[in-house]
CSV table of C-alpha atoms in Angstrom, one decimal:
chain,number,residue,atom,x,y,z
A,1,UNK,CA,-0.1,-0.2,0.0
A,2,UNK,CA,1.4,3.5,-1.0
A,3,UNK,CA,-0.3,4.9,2.4
A,4,UNK,CA,2.4,8.2,2.0
A,5,UNK,CA,1.9,9.1,-1.3
A,6,UNK,CA,-0.9,11.4,-2.7
A,7,UNK,CA,-3.5,9.3,-4.6
A,8,UNK,CA,-3.9,11.6,-7.3
A,9,UNK,CA,-0.6,11.7,-8.6
A,10,UNK,CA,0.1,8.0,-8.3
A,11,UNK,CA,0.2,6.2,-12.2
A,12,UNK,CA,-1.0,2.7,-11.7
A,13,UNK,CA,1.1,0.3,-14.0
A,14,UNK,CA,0.4,-2.4,-11.9
A,15,UNK,CA,-3.0,-4.1,-12.7
A,16,UNK,CA,-3.1,-5.2,-16.4
A,17,UNK,CA,-6.6,-3.0,-17.2
A,18,UNK,CA,-7.1,-2.8,-20.6
A,19,UNK,CA,-8.7,0.7,-20.8
A,20,UNK,CA,-6.4,1.4,-23.9
A,21,UNK,CA,-9.2,-0.1,-26.1
A,22,UNK,CA,-11.7,2.6,-24.9
A,23,UNK,CA,-10.7,4.8,-27.5
A,24,UNK,CA,-11.8,2.5,-30.0
A,25,UNK,CA,-15.2,1.4,-28.8
A,26,UNK,CA,-15.8,4.9,-28.4
A,27,UNK,CA,-15.4,5.5,-31.8
A,28,UNK,CA,-17.5,2.9,-32.7
A,29,UNK,CA,-20.2,5.2,-31.0
A,30,UNK,CA,-23.9,3.8,-30.7
A,31,UNK,CA,-23.6,1.5,-33.7
A,32,UNK,CA,-23.5,-1.9,-31.3
A,33,UNK,CA,-25.4,-0.9,-28.3
A,34,UNK,CA,-26.9,-3.7,-26.7
A,35,UNK,CA,-31.0,-3.2,-25.3
A,36,UNK,CA,-32.2,-6.0,-23.0
A,37,UNK,CA,-36.3,-5.7,-21.8
A,38,UNK,CA,-37.1,-6.7,-18.3
A,39,UNK,CA,-38.7,-10.0,-19.9
A,40,UNK,CA,-35.4,-11.4,-21.2
A,41,UNK,CA,-33.0,-13.8,-19.8
A,42,UNK,CA,-35.0,-14.9,-16.8
A,43,UNK,CA,-34.5,-18.4,-16.4
A,44,UNK,CA,-31.2,-20.3,-15.3
A,45,UNK,CA,-31.1,-21.9,-18.6
A,46,UNK,CA,-29.8,-21.0,-22.0
A,47,UNK,CA,-29.5,-24.3,-23.6
A,48,UNK,CA,-30.9,-27.4,-21.6
A,49,UNK,CA,-29.8,-29.9,-23.7
A,50,UNK,CA,-26.5,-28.8,-23.6
A,51,UNK,CA,-23.6,-29.8,-20.9
A,52,UNK,CA,-23.1,-26.1,-20.4
A,53,UNK,CA,-26.6,-25.5,-19.9
A,54,UNK,CA,-26.0,-22.0,-18.9
A,55,UNK,CA,-24.0,-21.0,-22.3
A,56,UNK,CA,-26.1,-19.1,-24.8
A,57,UNK,CA,-26.0,-21.0,-28.1
A,58,UNK,CA,-25.1,-18.0,-30.2
A,59,UNK,CA,-22.1,-17.4,-27.7
A,60,UNK,CA,-20.7,-20.5,-28.4
A,61,UNK,CA,-21.1,-20.0,-32.0
A,62,UNK,CA,-19.3,-16.6,-32.3
A,63,UNK,CA,-16.6,-17.9,-30.1
A,64,UNK,CA,-15.9,-20.6,-32.6
A,65,UNK,CA,-16.3,-18.1,-35.5
A,66,UNK,CA,-13.9,-15.9,-34.1
A,67,UNK,CA,-11.1,-18.5,-33.3
A,68,UNK,CA,-11.8,-19.6,-36.7
A,69,UNK,CA,-11.2,-16.1,-38.1
A,70,UNK,CA,-7.9,-15.5,-36.3
A,71,UNK,CA,-6.3,-19.0,-36.6
A,72,UNK,CA,-5.2,-19.2,-33.1
A,73,UNK,CA,-6.8,-22.4,-31.6
A,74,UNK,CA,-8.4,-25.4,-33.1
A,75,UNK,CA,-12.4,-25.4,-32.4
A,76,UNK,CA,-13.7,-28.1,-34.5
A,77,UNK,CA,-14.8,-31.3,-32.4
A,78,UNK,CA,-13.8,-29.4,-29.1
A,79,UNK,CA,-16.0,-28.3,-26.2
A,80,UNK,CA,-16.5,-24.8,-25.0
A,81,UNK,CA,-17.2,-23.7,-21.8
A,82,UNK,CA,-18.1,-19.9,-20.5
A,83,UNK,CA,-17.0,-18.6,-17.3
A,84,UNK,CA,-16.9,-15.5,-15.2
A,85,UNK,CA,-13.8,-14.2,-16.6
A,86,UNK,CA,-10.3,-16.5,-17.0
A,87,UNK,CA,-9.7,-16.5,-13.2
A,88,UNK,CA,-12.8,-18.9,-12.5
A,89,UNK,CA,-12.0,-21.1,-15.2
A,90,UNK,CA,-8.7,-21.4,-13.9
A,91,UNK,CA,-10.1,-23.0,-10.7
A,92,UNK,CA,-12.5,-24.9,-12.6
A,93,UNK,CA,-9.6,-26.4,-14.7
A,94,UNK,CA,-7.7,-27.5,-11.3
A,95,UNK,CA,-10.9,-28.7,-10.0
A,96,UNK,CA,-11.9,-30.8,-12.9
A,97,UNK,CA,-8.5,-32.0,-13.4
A,98,UNK,CA,-7.8,-33.1,-9.7
A,99,UNK,CA,-11.3,-34.2,-8.4
A,100,UNK,CA,-11.9,-37.4,-9.9
A,101,UNK,CA,-8.1,-38.5,-8.9
A,102,UNK,CA,-9.5,-38.1,-5.1
A,103,UNK,CA,-6.0,-37.5,-4.1
A,104,UNK,CA,-4.6,-38.4,-0.5
A,105,UNK,CA,-2.8,-35.4,-0.3
A,106,UNK,CA,-3.3,-31.9,-2.8
A,107,UNK,CA,-1.5,-32.2,-6.2
A,108,UNK,CA,0.9,-29.5,-6.8
A,109,UNK,CA,0.1,-26.8,-9.3
A,110,UNK,CA,2.9,-25.2,-10.7
A,111,UNK,CA,4.3,-22.9,-13.5
A,112,UNK,CA,7.6,-21.8,-14.5
A,113,UNK,CA,9.2,-18.7,-13.4
A,114,UNK,CA,8.5,-15.7,-13.7
A,115,UNK,CA,5.2,-17.0,-13.3
A,116,UNK,CA,1.8,-15.1,-13.6
A,117,UNK,CA,1.3,-13.7,-10.1
A,118,UNK,CA,-2.2,-14.6,-9.3
A,119,UNK,CA,-1.6,-18.6,-9.9
A,120,UNK,CA,-0.5,-18.7,-6.7
A,121,UNK,CA,-3.4,-17.0,-5.1
A,122,UNK,CA,-5.9,-19.1,-7.2
A,123,UNK,CA,-4.2,-22.5,-6.0
A,124,UNK,CA,-4.0,-21.2,-2.4
A,125,UNK,CA,-7.3,-19.4,-2.1
A,126,UNK,CA,-9.8,-22.1,-1.5
A,127,UNK,CA,-7.2,-24.0,0.6
A,128,UNK,CA,-8.7,-27.1,-1.0
A,129,UNK,CA,-7.6,-30.6,-0.1
A,130,UNK,CA,-7.5,-31.5,-4.0
A,131,UNK,CA,-4.6,-28.9,-5.2
A,132,UNK,CA,-2.2,-26.7,-3.7
A,133,UNK,CA,0.6,-24.1,-5.1
A,134,UNK,CA,3.9,-26.2,-6.1
A,135,UNK,CA,5.9,-22.9,-7.0
A,136,UNK,CA,8.5,-22.8,-9.9
A,137,UNK,CA,7.9,-25.8,-12.2
A,138,UNK,CA,11.9,-25.6,-13.2
A,139,UNK,CA,12.4,-26.7,-9.2
A,140,UNK,CA,9.9,-29.7,-9.3
A,141,UNK,CA,11.9,-33.0,-9.1
A,142,UNK,CA,9.0,-35.7,-8.0
A,143,UNK,CA,8.5,-38.7,-10.7
A,144,UNK,CA,6.4,-40.6,-8.9
A,145,UNK,CA,3.0,-37.9,-8.1
A,146,UNK,CA,0.6,-36.4,-10.2
A,147,UNK,CA,0.8,-32.5,-11.0
A,148,UNK,CA,-0.7,-29.8,-13.1
A,149,UNK,CA,1.6,-27.4,-14.8
A,150,UNK,CA,0.0,-23.8,-15.7
A,151,UNK,CA,1.4,-23.0,-19.4
A,152,UNK,CA,1.3,-19.4,-19.9
A,153,UNK,CA,1.5,-18.4,-23.4
A,154,UNK,CA,2.3,-15.7,-24.4
A,155,UNK,CA,3.6,-15.3,-21.0
A,156,UNK,CA,3.0,-12.9,-18.1
A,157,UNK,CA,4.8,-10.8,-17.2
A,158,UNK,CA,7.9,-11.6,-20.0
A,159,UNK,CA,6.0,-12.1,-23.6
A,160,UNK,CA,7.6,-15.1,-24.0
A,161,UNK,CA,6.0,-17.9,-26.1
A,162,UNK,CA,6.6,-21.2,-23.7
A,163,UNK,CA,5.4,-24.5,-23.7
A,164,UNK,CA,5.7,-27.3,-20.5
A,165,UNK,CA,8.7,-27.5,-18.5
A,166,UNK,CA,8.2,-30.4,-16.5
A,167,UNK,CA,7.5,-33.0,-19.0
A,168,UNK,CA,6.7,-36.2,-16.7
A,169,UNK,CA,4.4,-38.7,-17.1
A,170,UNK,CA,2.1,-38.2,-14.3
A,171,UNK,CA,1.6,-34.3,-15.5
A,172,UNK,CA,-1.8,-32.7,-16.7
A,173,UNK,CA,-1.5,-29.3,-18.6
A,174,UNK,CA,-3.5,-26.1,-18.5
A,175,UNK,CA,-2.5,-23.9,-21.4
A,176,UNK,CA,-3.7,-20.0,-20.5
A,177,UNK,CA,-3.8,-18.3,-23.8
A,178,UNK,CA,-5.3,-14.9,-22.3
A,179,UNK,CA,-2.6,-13.1,-24.9
A,180,UNK,CA,-2.7,-15.4,-28.0
A,181,UNK,CA,-4.3,-12.6,-30.1
A,182,UNK,CA,-2.6,-10.5,-32.8
A,183,UNK,CA,-2.1,-7.2,-31.4
A,184,UNK,CA,0.1,-9.3,-28.6
A,185,UNK,CA,2.0,-11.5,-30.5
A,186,UNK,CA,2.6,-13.7,-33.9
A,187,UNK,CA,-0.1,-16.0,-34.3
A,188,UNK,CA,2.0,-18.9,-35.7
A,189,UNK,CA,-0.5,-21.6,-35.9
A,190,UNK,CA,-3.8,-22.8,-34.1
A,191,UNK,CA,-2.9,-24.3,-30.9
A,192,UNK,CA,-4.4,-27.1,-29.9
A,193,UNK,CA,-4.0,-28.4,-26.3
A,194,UNK,CA,-6.5,-30.2,-23.6
A,195,UNK,CA,-7.7,-27.5,-21.9
A,196,UNK,CA,-7.0,-23.7,-23.4
A,197,UNK,CA,-8.3,-20.4,-21.3
A,198,UNK,CA,-8.9,-17.6,-23.4
A,199,UNK,CA,-10.7,-14.0,-21.9
A,200,UNK,CA,-12.6,-11.0,-23.2
A,201,UNK,CA,-10.6,-9.2,-21.0
A,202,UNK,CA,-7.5,-8.9,-22.9
A,203,UNK,CA,-9.2,-10.0,-26.4
A,204,UNK,CA,-11.5,-7.2,-26.8
A,205,UNK,CA,-10.5,-5.2,-23.7
A,206,UNK,CA,-13.9,-5.6,-21.8
A,207,UNK,CA,-12.9,-6.8,-18.6
A,208,UNK,CA,-16.0,-5.5,-16.8
A,209,UNK,CA,-17.9,-8.1,-18.4
A,210,UNK,CA,-16.3,-11.1,-16.9
A,211,UNK,CA,-16.6,-13.3,-19.7
A,212,UNK,CA,-13.9,-15.9,-20.6
A,213,UNK,CA,-14.0,-19.4,-22.1
A,214,UNK,CA,-12.0,-22.9,-22.2
A,215,UNK,CA,-11.5,-24.8,-25.2
A,216,UNK,CA,-11.6,-28.3,-23.8
A,217,UNK,CA,-10.9,-31.8,-25.4
A,218,UNK,CA,-12.1,-34.3,-23.0
A,219,UNK,CA,-16.1,-34.3,-22.6
A,220,UNK,CA,-15.6,-35.4,-18.7
A,221,UNK,CA,-13.2,-32.4,-18.0
A,222,UNK,CA,-15.6,-30.3,-19.6
A,223,UNK,CA,-18.4,-31.6,-17.7
A,224,UNK,CA,-16.2,-31.5,-14.4
A,225,UNK,CA,-15.3,-27.5,-15.4
A,226,UNK,CA,-19.2,-26.6,-15.8
A,227,UNK,CA,-20.0,-28.7,-12.5
A,228,UNK,CA,-17.5,-26.2,-10.6
A,229,UNK,CA,-19.1,-22.9,-12.2
A,230,UNK,CA,-22.4,-24.6,-11.4
A,231,UNK,CA,-21.8,-24.9,-7.7
A,232,UNK,CA,-19.5,-21.4,-7.5
A,233,UNK,CA,-22.1,-19.1,-9.2
A,234,UNK,CA,-24.7,-21.2,-11.0
A,235,UNK,CA,-23.6,-20.1,-14.5
A,236,UNK,CA,-22.5,-16.9,-16.1
A,237,UNK,CA,-24.6,-14.1,-16.5
A,238,UNK,CA,-26.6,-13.9,-19.6
A,239,UNK,CA,-26.5,-9.9,-20.1
A,240,UNK,CA,-22.8,-10.5,-20.3
A,241,UNK,CA,-23.1,-13.1,-23.0
A,242,UNK,CA,-25.1,-11.2,-25.2
A,243,UNK,CA,-22.8,-8.2,-24.8
A,244,UNK,CA,-19.8,-10.7,-25.6
A,245,UNK,CA,-22.0,-12.1,-28.5
A,246,UNK,CA,-22.5,-8.8,-30.1
A,247,UNK,CA,-18.8,-7.6,-29.5
A,248,UNK,CA,-17.4,-11.0,-31.0
A,249,UNK,CA,-19.7,-10.9,-33.8
A,250,UNK,CA,-18.5,-7.5,-34.9
A,251,UNK,CA,-14.8,-8.3,-34.6
A,252,UNK,CA,-15.1,-11.8,-36.7
A,253,UNK,CA,-17.0,-10.1,-39.6
A,254,UNK,CA,-15.1,-6.7,-39.2
A,255,UNK,CA,-18.1,-5.0,-39.3
A,256,UNK,CA,-16.7,-1.4,-38.6
A,257,UNK,CA,-14.5,1.1,-40.8
A,258,UNK,CA,-11.6,0.3,-38.7
A,259,UNK,CA,-10.1,-3.2,-38.0
A,260,UNK,CA,-10.0,-3.9,-34.3
A,261,UNK,CA,-7.0,-6.2,-34.2
A,262,UNK,CA,-5.4,-3.6,-36.3
A,263,UNK,CA,-5.9,-0.7,-34.0
A,264,UNK,CA,-4.3,-3.1,-31.1
A,265,UNK,CA,-1.3,-3.7,-32.9
A,266,UNK,CA,-0.9,0.3,-34.0
A,267,UNK,CA,-1.3,1.2,-30.1
A,268,UNK,CA,0.9,-1.6,-28.8
A,269,UNK,CA,3.7,-1.4,-31.6
A,270,UNK,CA,3.7,2.4,-31.3
A,271,UNK,CA,4.0,2.3,-27.3
A,272,UNK,CA,6.8,-0.2,-27.5
A,273,UNK,CA,8.6,1.9,-30.0
A,274,UNK,CA,8.6,5.0,-27.7
A,275,UNK,CA,9.6,3.0,-24.5
A,276,UNK,CA,12.6,1.6,-26.4
A,277,UNK,CA,13.7,4.6,-28.1
A,278,UNK,CA,13.5,6.3,-24.2
A,279,UNK,CA,15.4,3.4,-23.0
A,280,UNK,CA,18.0,3.4,-25.8
A,281,UNK,CA,21.6,4.3,-24.9
A,282,UNK,CA,21.6,2.8,-21.4
A,283,UNK,CA,21.6,-0.4,-19.8
A,284,UNK,CA,20.5,0.6,-16.5
A,285,UNK,CA,16.9,-0.5,-17.0
A,286,UNK,CA,16.2,-3.2,-19.7
A,287,UNK,CA,13.3,-4.7,-21.2
A,288,UNK,CA,13.4,-7.9,-23.5
A,289,UNK,CA,13.6,-8.3,-27.3
A,290,UNK,CA,11.6,-10.1,-29.4
A,291,UNK,CA,12.5,-11.3,-32.9
A,292,UNK,CA,9.7,-10.8,-35.9
A,293,UNK,CA,7.7,-13.6,-36.3
A,294,UNK,CA,5.7,-15.0,-39.4
A,295,UNK,CA,2.0,-14.1,-38.4
A,296,UNK,CA,-0.6,-16.4,-40.2
A,297,UNK,CA,-3.6,-13.7,-39.4
A,298,UNK,CA,-1.3,-10.8,-41.0
A,299,UNK,CA,0.1,-12.8,-43.5
A,300,UNK,CA,3.5,-11.2,-42.8
A,301,UNK,CA,6.4,-11.0,-40.5
A,302,UNK,CA,5.3,-9.0,-37.1
A,303,UNK,CA,7.1,-7.8,-34.1
A,304,UNK,CA,5.6,-9.1,-30.8
A,305,UNK,CA,4.2,-6.6,-28.7
A,306,UNK,CA,3.2,-7.7,-25.2
A,307,UNK,CA,0.6,-6.0,-22.9
A,308,UNK,CA,3.2,-5.8,-20.4
A,309,UNK,CA,7.1,-4.7,-20.0
A,310,UNK,CA,9.1,-7.3,-18.3
A,311,UNK,CA,11.9,-4.5,-16.5
A,312,UNK,CA,15.4,-5.2,-15.2
A,313,UNK,CA,17.3,-3.2,-13.2
A,314,UNK,CA,20.7,-4.0,-11.7
A,315,UNK,CA,21.1,-7.1,-9.1
A,316,UNK,CA,20.5,-5.6,-5.5
A,317,UNK,CA,18.0,-3.1,-6.6
A,318,UNK,CA,14.3,-3.1,-5.5
A,319,UNK,CA,12.7,-1.9,-8.8
A,320,UNK,CA,9.2,-1.5,-7.4
A,321,UNK,CA,10.3,0.5,-4.6
A,322,UNK,CA,12.2,2.7,-6.9
A,323,UNK,CA,9.2,3.1,-9.1
A,324,UNK,CA,7.4,4.0,-5.9
A,325,UNK,CA,9.4,6.6,-5.4
A,326,UNK,CA,8.9,8.4,-8.5
A,327,UNK,CA,4.8,7.8,-7.7
A,328,UNK,CA,4.6,5.1,-10.1
A,329,UNK,CA,2.8,1.6,-8.8
A,330,UNK,CA,4.6,-1.3,-10.6
A,331,UNK,CA,4.0,-5.2,-9.8
A,332,UNK,CA,7.3,-6.5,-8.2
A,333,UNK,CA,9.5,-9.5,-9.4
A,334,UNK,CA,9.0,-11.1,-6.0
A,335,UNK,CA,5.2,-11.8,-6.8
A,336,UNK,CA,6.2,-13.5,-10.2
A,337,UNK,CA,8.7,-15.9,-8.5
A,338,UNK,CA,11.9,-13.6,-9.7
A,339,UNK,CA,14.4,-11.5,-7.7
A,340,UNK,CA,13.3,-7.7,-6.8
A,341,UNK,CA,15.1,-6.2,-9.5
A,342,UNK,CA,12.3,-7.1,-11.6
A,343,UNK,CA,9.2,-5.6,-12.3
A,344,UNK,CA,6.2,-5.7,-14.4
A,345,UNK,CA,4.8,-2.4,-15.8
A,346,UNK,CA,1.6,-2.9,-17.7
A,347,UNK,CA,1.2,-1.5,-21.3
A,348,UNK,CA,-2.5,-1.6,-21.4
A,349,UNK,CA,-3.6,1.8,-20.1
A,350,UNK,CA,-4.8,4.9,-21.4
A,351,UNK,CA,-2.4,7.0,-23.3
A,352,UNK,CA,-2.0,9.8,-21.0
A,353,UNK,CA,-0.8,7.6,-18.4
A,354,UNK,CA,1.5,6.1,-20.6
A,355,UNK,CA,2.7,9.4,-21.9
A,356,UNK,CA,3.4,10.6,-18.4
A,357,UNK,CA,5.3,7.7,-17.4
A,358,UNK,CA,7.6,8.3,-20.5
A,359,UNK,CA,8.3,11.7,-19.3
A,360,UNK,CA,9.3,10.5,-15.9
A,361,UNK,CA,11.4,7.8,-17.4
A,362,UNK,CA,14.8,9.7,-17.6
A,363,UNK,CA,14.3,10.8,-13.6
A,364,UNK,CA,13.5,6.9,-13.2
A,365,UNK,CA,17.1,6.2,-15.0
A,366,UNK,CA,18.6,8.8,-13.0
A,367,UNK,CA,17.7,7.4,-9.8
A,368,UNK,CA,18.4,4.1,-10.6
A,369,UNK,CA,21.8,5.1,-11.7
A,370,UNK,CA,22.6,6.4,-8.2
A,371,UNK,CA,21.2,3.6,-6.1
A,372,UNK,CA,23.0,2.2,-3.6
A,373,UNK,CA,23.2,-1.7,-3.6
């Protein structure tokens, strides 16, 4: 908590709140306004004949359409499960994988460092007897126990395209693909894993709608995930689903004068370009470099522009504290399983906030240059 700072002056680059997309959706205006009458969507049920009985059939159709247009995931012959954002779906996936095993002790859930900082919180939150947080996947050395590895690709926080690292016989995988969209990275192929998680938050920017979805191969796993959702929240709001239907349909049919993914690519590429230019000529503060990759969606080679800047200072420096002294809130490396000289800075905020950060950057570099460690 930054209790000693003037709250009005703090630049918050901690959370991945995708407010950069507000400009695009404001430009759309009222063209895709949704009106829901008081008599609509009263029932718990959306499709009683489906295993995911609370998912509107039209939403499932639009999810499949969007993935086919972008080419980032195989959906043919796969089951779709809608959830209240990807955080709930992570919990649902962990439950679905662990519960049938009826483990005598909690199954270890892990991810390779730097891992998404919320994975430990999600695994610990319910204090479940089914699973527990097991830490950095690089350190896992058990051959005789089942485990669940979270594979985040592109990875939050560092943007790397990664696969599983443990690769043992008793392993189960959950692929978190929240950022596998053209505005962040090259779409090199349609991925096809057992459990793949996506979210409206990072796809379209509609974080407040709380819509995510899983693409699942195994029908029993999909049904177990639905069971978790049924018990925890009795499904997903139909109002949110109706909004998602309209938005996903607009994107997949490219119904607006400006292509949504081209807008996202333009903004992200511009921010990364100005950030790199601001850091040019100094090695005091570093960010990763990404080689261009061929993107099947763009049909060209593109540079990857991750949602976060994974910043590195000299060893011994607490980068989060240095940023705090400049009234900038970032997320320190320790929450990602890394040393304190690392920090994650969100690139997803409003233009004005990002511009203010760039103005402060020379002062940050100067402070780092004179830091004692």
